[in-house]
GROMACS .gro file of C-alpha atoms in nm:
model
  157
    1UNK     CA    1  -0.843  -0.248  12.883
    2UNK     CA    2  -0.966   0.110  12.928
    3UNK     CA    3  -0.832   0.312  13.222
    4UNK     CA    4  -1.074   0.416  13.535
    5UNK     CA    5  -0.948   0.821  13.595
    6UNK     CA    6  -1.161   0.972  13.891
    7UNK     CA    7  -1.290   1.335  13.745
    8UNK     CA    8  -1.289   1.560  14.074
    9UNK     CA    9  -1.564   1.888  14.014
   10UNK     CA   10  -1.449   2.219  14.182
   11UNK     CA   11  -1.635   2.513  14.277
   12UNK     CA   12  -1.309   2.758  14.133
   13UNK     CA   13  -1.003   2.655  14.306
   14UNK     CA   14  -0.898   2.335  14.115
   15UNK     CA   15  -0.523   2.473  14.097
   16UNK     CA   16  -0.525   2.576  14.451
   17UNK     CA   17  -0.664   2.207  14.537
   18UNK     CA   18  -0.389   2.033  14.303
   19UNK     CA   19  -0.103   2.206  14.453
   20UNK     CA   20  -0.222   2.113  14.794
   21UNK     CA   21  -0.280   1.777  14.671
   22UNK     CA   22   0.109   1.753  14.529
   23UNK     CA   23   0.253   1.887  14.852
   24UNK     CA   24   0.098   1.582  15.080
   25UNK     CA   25   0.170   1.295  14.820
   26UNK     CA   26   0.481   1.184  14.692
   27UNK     CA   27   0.573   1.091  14.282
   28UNK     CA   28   0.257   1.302  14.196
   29UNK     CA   29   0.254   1.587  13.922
   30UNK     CA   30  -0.007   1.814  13.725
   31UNK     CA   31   0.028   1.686  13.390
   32UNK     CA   32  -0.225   1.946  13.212
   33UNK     CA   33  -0.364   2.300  13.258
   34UNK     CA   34  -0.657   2.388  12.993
   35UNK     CA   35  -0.745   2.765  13.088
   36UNK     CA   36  -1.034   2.962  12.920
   37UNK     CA   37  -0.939   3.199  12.644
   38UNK     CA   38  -1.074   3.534  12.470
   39UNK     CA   39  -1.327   3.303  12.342
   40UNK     CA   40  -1.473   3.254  12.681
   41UNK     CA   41  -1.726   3.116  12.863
   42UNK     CA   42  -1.507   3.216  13.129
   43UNK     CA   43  -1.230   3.447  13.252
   44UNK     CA   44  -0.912   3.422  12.992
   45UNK     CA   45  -0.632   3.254  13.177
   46UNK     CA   46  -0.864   3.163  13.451
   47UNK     CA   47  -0.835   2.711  13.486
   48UNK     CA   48  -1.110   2.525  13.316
   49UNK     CA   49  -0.998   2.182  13.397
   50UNK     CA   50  -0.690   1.980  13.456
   51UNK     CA   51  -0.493   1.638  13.484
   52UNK     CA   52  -0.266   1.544  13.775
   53UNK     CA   53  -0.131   1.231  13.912
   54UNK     CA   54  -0.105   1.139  14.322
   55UNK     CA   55   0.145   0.895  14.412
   56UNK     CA   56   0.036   0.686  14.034
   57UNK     CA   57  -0.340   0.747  14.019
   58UNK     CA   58  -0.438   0.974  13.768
   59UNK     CA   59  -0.705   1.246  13.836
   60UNK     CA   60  -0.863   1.526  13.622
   61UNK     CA   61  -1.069   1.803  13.774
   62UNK     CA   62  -1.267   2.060  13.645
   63UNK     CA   63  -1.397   2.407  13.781
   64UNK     CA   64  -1.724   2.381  13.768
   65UNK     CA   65  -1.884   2.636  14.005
   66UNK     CA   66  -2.078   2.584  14.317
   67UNK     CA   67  -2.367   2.335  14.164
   68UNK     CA   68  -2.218   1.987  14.303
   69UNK     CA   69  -2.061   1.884  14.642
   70UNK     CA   70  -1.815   1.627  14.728
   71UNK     CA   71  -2.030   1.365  14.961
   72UNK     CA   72  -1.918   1.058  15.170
   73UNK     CA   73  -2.078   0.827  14.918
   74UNK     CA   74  -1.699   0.881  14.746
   75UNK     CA   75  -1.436   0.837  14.931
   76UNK     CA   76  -1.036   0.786  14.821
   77UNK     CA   77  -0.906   0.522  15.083
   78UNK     CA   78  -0.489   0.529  15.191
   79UNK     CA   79  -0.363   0.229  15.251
   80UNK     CA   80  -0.125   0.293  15.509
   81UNK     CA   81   0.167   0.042  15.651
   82UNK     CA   82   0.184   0.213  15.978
   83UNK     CA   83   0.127   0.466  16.298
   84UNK     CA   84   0.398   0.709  16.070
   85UNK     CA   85   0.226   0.710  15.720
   86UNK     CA   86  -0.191   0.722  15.890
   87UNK     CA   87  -0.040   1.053  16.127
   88UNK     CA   88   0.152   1.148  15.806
   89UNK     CA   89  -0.172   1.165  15.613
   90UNK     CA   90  -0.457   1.236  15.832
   91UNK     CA   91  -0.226   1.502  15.962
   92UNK     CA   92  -0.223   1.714  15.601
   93UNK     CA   93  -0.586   1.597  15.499
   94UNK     CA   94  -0.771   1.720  15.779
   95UNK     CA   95  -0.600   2.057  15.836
   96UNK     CA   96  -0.858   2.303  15.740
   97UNK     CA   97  -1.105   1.999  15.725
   98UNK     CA   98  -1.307   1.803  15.961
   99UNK     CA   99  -1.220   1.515  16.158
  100UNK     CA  100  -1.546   1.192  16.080
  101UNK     CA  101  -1.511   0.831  16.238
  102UNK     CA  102  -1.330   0.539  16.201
  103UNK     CA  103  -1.047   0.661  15.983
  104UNK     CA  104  -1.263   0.897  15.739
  105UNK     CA  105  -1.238   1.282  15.725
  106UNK     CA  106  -1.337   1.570  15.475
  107UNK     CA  107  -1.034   1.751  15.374
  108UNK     CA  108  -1.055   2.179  15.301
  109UNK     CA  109  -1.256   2.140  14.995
  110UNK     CA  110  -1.477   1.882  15.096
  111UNK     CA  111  -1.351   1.586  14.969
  112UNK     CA  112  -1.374   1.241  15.190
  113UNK     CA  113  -1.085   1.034  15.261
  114UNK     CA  114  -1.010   0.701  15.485
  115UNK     CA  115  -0.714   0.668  15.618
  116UNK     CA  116  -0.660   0.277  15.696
  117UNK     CA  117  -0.353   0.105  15.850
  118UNK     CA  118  -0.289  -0.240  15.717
  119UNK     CA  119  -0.352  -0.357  16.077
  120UNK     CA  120  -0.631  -0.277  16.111
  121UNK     CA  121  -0.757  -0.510  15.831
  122UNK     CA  122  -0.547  -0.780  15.923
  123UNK     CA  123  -0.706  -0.721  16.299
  124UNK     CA  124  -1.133  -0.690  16.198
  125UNK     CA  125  -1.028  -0.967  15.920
  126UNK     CA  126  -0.908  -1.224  16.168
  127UNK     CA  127  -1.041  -1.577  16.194
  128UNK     CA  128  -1.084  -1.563  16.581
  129UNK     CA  129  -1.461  -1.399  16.601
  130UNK     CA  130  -1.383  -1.248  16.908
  131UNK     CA  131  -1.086  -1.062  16.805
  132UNK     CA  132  -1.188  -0.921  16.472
  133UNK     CA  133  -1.496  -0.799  16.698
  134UNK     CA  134  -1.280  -0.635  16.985
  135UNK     CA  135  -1.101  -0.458  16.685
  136UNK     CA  136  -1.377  -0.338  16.533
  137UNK     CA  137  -1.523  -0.218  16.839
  138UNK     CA  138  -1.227  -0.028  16.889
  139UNK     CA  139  -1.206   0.104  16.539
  140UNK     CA  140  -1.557   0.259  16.592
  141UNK     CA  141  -1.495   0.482  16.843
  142UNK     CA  142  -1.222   0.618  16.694
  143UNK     CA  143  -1.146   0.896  16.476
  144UNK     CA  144  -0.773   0.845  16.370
  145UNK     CA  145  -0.665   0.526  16.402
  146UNK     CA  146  -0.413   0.414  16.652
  147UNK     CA  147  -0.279   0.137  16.563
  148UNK     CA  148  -0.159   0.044  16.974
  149UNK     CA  149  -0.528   0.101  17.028
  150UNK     CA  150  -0.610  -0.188  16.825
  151UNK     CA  151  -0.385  -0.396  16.941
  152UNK     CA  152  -0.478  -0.329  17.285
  153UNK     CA  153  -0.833  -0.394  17.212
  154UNK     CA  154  -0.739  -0.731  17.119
  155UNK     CA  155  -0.439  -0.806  17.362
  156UNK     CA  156  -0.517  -1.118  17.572
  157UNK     CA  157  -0.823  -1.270  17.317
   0.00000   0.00000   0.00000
């Protein structure tokens, strides 16, 4: 079976993105540089494009110039098991970013995230109608997700 690798397109700070990228996710690792040479099109020893791994998924990137943004209609999504790891993430994601709804936010180079507790599947995924609605009311006024929150939302249902 072939293997899916996202391909991430950078104005001109790929290497600048990856190490920030490395420093918020554990087991992760640039596993190749390819920088331009003498022969061009760009700057010798500047970074053409790259390969690097976050927590086991496998990325490459380019530097591609300012022709393409990053857009909510792609979006990486953390699966978080609690309060800890969603404040642990959206914490280091959104600095220099910008805070969206219900879990999402645009990290410093543009690039959309969701940051999702487990419970809060479990909660807008229950069988009770009236509970998975109270949770998803809750969840959309949100911009983090609190997981106590949630629960409250749906205490007493």
């Amino acid at each position: 079976m072939p293997t899916i690798t996202p391909s991430l397109w950078f104005d001109n700070d790929l290497e600048e993105a990856m190490a920030y990228y490395l420093a918020i996710f554990p087991n992760s690792s640039i596993e190749t540089i390819e920088r331009y040479t003498d022969a061009g099109p760009g700057t010798p020893g500047d970074v053409v494009s790259a390969t690097f791994t976050l927590d086991g998924q496998r990325f490459t990137g380019i530097n591609g110039g300012a022709v393409f943004a990053f857009t909510e209609a792609v979006s990486f999504v953390i699966d978080c098991r609690d309060q800890a790891e969603v404040d642990y993430y959206w914490d280091r994601l959104v600095a220099g970013g910008q805070e969206s709804q219900c879990g999402w936010l645009k990290d410093r180079y543009g690039l959309s995230w969701q940051v999702v507790p487990r419970r809060l599947t479990e909660l807008t995924c229950d069988p009770d109608p009236a509970r998975a609605a109270a949770a998803t009311r809750a969840m959309l006024g949100m911009r983090r997700i609190v997981i106590a929150e949630l629960d409250e939302a749906v205490s007493g249902l």
